[in-house]
XYZ file of N, CA and C in Angstrom:
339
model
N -20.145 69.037 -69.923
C -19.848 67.795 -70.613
C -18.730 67.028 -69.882
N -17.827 67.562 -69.501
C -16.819 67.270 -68.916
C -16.821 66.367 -67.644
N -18.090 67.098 -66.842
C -18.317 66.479 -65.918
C -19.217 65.260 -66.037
N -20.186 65.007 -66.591
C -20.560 64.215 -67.580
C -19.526 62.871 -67.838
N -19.248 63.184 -68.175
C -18.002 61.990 -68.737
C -17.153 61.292 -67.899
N -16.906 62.318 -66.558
C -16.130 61.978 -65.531
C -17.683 61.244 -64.176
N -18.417 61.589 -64.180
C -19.573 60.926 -64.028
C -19.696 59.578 -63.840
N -19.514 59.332 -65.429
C -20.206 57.896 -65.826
C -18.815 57.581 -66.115
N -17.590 57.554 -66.062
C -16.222 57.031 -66.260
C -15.560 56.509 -64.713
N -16.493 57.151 -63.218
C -15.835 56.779 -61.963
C -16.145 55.546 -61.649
N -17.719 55.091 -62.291
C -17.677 53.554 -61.447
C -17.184 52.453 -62.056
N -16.612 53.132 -63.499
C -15.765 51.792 -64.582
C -14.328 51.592 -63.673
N -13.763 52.540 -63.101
C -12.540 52.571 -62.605
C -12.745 52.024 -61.306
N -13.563 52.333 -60.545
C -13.281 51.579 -59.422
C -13.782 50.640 -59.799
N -14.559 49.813 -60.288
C -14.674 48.402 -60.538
C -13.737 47.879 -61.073
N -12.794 48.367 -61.784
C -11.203 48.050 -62.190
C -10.360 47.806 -61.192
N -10.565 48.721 -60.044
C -9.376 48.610 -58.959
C -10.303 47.665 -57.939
N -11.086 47.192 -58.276
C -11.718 46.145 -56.968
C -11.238 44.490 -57.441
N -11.344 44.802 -59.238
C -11.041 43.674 -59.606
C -9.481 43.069 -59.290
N -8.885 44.011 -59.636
C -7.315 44.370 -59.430
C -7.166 42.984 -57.847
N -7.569 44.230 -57.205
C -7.354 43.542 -55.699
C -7.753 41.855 -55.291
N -8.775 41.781 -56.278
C -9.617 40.258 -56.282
C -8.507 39.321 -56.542
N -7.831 39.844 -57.603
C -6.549 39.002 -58.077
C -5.372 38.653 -57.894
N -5.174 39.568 -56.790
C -3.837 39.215 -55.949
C -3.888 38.157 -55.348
N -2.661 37.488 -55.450
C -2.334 36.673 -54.576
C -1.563 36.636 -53.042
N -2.847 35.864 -52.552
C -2.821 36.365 -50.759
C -1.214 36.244 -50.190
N -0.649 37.084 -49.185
C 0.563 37.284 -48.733
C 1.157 36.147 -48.664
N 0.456 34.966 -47.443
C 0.989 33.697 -47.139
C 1.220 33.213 -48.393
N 0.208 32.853 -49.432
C 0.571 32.345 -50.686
C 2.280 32.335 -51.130
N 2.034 33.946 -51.050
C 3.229 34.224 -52.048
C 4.605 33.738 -51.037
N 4.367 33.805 -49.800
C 5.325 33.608 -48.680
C 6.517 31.899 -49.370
N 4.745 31.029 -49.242
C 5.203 29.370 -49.429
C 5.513 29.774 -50.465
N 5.642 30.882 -52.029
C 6.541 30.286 -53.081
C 7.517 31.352 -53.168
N 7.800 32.334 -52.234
C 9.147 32.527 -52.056
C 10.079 31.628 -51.246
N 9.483 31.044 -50.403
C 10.407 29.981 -49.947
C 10.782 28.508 -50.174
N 9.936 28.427 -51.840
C 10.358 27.436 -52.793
C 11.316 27.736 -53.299
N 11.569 29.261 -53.469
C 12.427 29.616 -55.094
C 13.887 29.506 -54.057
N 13.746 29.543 -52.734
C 14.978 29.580 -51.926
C 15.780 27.909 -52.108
N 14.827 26.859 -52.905
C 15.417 25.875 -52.621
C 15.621 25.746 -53.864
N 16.715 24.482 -54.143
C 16.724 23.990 -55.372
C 15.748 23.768 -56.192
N 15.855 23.994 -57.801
C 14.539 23.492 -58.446
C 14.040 21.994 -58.283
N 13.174 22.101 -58.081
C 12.415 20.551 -57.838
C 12.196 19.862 -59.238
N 11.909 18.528 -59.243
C 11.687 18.096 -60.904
C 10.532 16.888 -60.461
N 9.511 17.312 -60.641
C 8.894 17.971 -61.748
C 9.128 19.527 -61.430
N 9.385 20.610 -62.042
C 9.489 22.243 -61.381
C 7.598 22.312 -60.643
N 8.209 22.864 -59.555
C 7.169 23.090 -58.537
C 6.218 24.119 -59.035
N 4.759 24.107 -58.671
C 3.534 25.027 -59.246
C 2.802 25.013 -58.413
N 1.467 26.347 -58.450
C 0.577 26.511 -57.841
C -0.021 26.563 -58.687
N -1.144 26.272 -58.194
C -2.772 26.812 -59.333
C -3.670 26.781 -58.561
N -4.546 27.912 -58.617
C -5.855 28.546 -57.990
C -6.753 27.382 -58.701
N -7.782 27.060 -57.494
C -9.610 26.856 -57.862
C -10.160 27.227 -56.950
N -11.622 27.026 -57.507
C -12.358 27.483 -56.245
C -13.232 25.984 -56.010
N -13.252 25.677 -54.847
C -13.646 24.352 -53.731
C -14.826 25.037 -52.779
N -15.660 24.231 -52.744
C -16.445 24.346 -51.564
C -16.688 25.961 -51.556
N -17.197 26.628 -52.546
C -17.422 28.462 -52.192
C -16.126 29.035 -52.058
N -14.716 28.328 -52.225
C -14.072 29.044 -51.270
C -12.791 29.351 -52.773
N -11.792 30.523 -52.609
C -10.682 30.487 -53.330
C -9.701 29.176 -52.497
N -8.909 28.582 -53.318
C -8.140 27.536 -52.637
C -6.403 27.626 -53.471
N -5.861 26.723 -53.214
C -4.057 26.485 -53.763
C -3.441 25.513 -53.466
N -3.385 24.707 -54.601
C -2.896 23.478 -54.780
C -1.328 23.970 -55.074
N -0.549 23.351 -54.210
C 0.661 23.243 -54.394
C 1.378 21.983 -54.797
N 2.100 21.850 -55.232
C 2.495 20.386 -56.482
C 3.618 19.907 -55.208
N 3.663 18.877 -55.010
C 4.724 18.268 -54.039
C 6.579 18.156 -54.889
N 7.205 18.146 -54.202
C 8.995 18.494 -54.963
C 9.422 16.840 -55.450
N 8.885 15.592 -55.073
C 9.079 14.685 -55.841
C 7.976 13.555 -55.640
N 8.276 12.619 -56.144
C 7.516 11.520 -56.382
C 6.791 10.872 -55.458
N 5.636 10.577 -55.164
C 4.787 9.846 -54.101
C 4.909 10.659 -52.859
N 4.579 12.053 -53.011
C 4.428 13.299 -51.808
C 3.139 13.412 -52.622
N 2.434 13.765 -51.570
C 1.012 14.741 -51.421
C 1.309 15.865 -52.186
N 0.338 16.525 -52.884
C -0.178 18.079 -53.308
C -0.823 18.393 -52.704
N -0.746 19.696 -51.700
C -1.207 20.266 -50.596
C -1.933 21.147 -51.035
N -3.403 20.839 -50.690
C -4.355 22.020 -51.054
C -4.477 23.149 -50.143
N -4.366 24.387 -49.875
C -4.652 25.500 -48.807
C -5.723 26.538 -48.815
N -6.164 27.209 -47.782
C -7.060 27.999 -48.112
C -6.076 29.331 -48.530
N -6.946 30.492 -48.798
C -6.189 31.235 -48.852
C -5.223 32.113 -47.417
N -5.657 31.690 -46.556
C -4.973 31.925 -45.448
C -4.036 30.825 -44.682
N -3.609 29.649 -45.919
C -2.710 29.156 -45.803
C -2.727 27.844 -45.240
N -4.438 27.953 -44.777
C -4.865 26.753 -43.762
C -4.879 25.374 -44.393
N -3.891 24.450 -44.144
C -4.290 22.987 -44.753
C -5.945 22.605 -44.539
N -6.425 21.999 -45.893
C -7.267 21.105 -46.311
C -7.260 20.030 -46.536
N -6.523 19.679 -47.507
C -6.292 17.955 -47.647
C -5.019 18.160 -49.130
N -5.167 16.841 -49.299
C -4.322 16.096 -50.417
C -5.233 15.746 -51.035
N -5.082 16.628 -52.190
C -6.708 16.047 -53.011
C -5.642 15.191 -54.192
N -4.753 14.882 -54.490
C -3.323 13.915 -55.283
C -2.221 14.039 -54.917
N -1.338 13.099 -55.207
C -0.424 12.505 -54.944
C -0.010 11.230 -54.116
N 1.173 10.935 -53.208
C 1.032 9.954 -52.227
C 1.480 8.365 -53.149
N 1.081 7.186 -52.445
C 1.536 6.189 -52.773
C 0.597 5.771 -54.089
N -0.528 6.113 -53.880
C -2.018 5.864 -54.562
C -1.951 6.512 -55.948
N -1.915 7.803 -55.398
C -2.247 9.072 -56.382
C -3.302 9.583 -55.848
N -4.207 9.511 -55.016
C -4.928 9.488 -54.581
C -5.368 10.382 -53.511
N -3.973 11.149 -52.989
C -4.005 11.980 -51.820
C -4.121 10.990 -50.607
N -4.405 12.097 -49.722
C -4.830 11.517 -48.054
C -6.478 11.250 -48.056
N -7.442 11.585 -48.648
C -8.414 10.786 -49.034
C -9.005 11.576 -48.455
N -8.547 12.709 -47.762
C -9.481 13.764 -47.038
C -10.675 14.650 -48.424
N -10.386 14.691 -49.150
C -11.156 15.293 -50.085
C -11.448 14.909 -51.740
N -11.867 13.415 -51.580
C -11.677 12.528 -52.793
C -12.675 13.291 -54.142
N -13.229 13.831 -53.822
C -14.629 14.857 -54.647
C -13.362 15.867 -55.451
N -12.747 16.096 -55.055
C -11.917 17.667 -55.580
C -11.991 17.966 -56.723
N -11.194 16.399 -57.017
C -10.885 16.690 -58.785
C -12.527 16.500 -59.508
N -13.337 16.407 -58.986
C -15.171 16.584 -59.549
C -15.564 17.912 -59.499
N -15.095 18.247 -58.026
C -15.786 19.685 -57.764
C -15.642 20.804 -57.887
N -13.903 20.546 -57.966
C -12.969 22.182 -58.272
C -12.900 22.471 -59.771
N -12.952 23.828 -59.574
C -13.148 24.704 -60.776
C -11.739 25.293 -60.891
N -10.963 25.133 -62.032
C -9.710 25.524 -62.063
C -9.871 27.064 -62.389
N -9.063 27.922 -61.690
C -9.106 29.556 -61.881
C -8.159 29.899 -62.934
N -6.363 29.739 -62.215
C -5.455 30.103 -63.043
C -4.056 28.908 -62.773
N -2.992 29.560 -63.618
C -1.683 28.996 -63.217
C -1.487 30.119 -62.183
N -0.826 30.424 -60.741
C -0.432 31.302 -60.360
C 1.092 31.380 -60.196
N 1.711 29.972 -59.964
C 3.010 30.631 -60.461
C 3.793 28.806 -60.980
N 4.576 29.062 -62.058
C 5.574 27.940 -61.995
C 6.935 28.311 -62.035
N 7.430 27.368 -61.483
C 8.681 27.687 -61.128
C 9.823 27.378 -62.466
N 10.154 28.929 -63.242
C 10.456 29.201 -64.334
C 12.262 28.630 -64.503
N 12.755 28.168 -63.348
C 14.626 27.851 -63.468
C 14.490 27.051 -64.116
């Protein structure tokens, strides 16, 4: 019985620890918001939030004041575009679809000072 149980209980757990891993947030990520928290708080307080764009996980980072870009990244940190902010609101116009196409995931971090 014992074994039994341990059986049909191994592939619940590793599908637990795969999910686990799914949810981390990638190194570089965390890099750009440790080296936010190094600066003064920004106002509006600075944020990330996950979607997913084009198939892909992505990270919108909120710009530190008024009429700056929000920098979208891949998860390896790679600029995409300014899907808002700027003089417009509008971004750099590189990816005007975003706010249509992206699927919001989570908050991943705001900056709590």
């Amino acid at each position: 019985m014992k074994y039994f149980v341990i059986t049909l209980s191994l592939p619940l757990l590793l599908s637990l620890e795969c999910s686990k891993q799914k949810s981390e947030t990638p190194s570089c990520i965390q890099q750009k918001i440790d080296a936010i928290k190094t600066k003064p708080k920004w106002n509006p307080p600075a944020e990330v939030n996950e979607y997913t764009y084009q198939g892909k996980h992505v990270y919108l980072f909120s710009a530190d004041c008024c009429d700056q870009y929000n920098e979208l990244v891949d998860e390896n940190c790679k600029y995409i575009c300014a899907p808002s902010g700027g003089l417009t609101g509008k971004g750099d116009g590189q990816c005007p679809e975003f706010s249509t196409n992206a699927q919001f995931v989570k908050l991943v971090w705001k900056d709590p000072r």
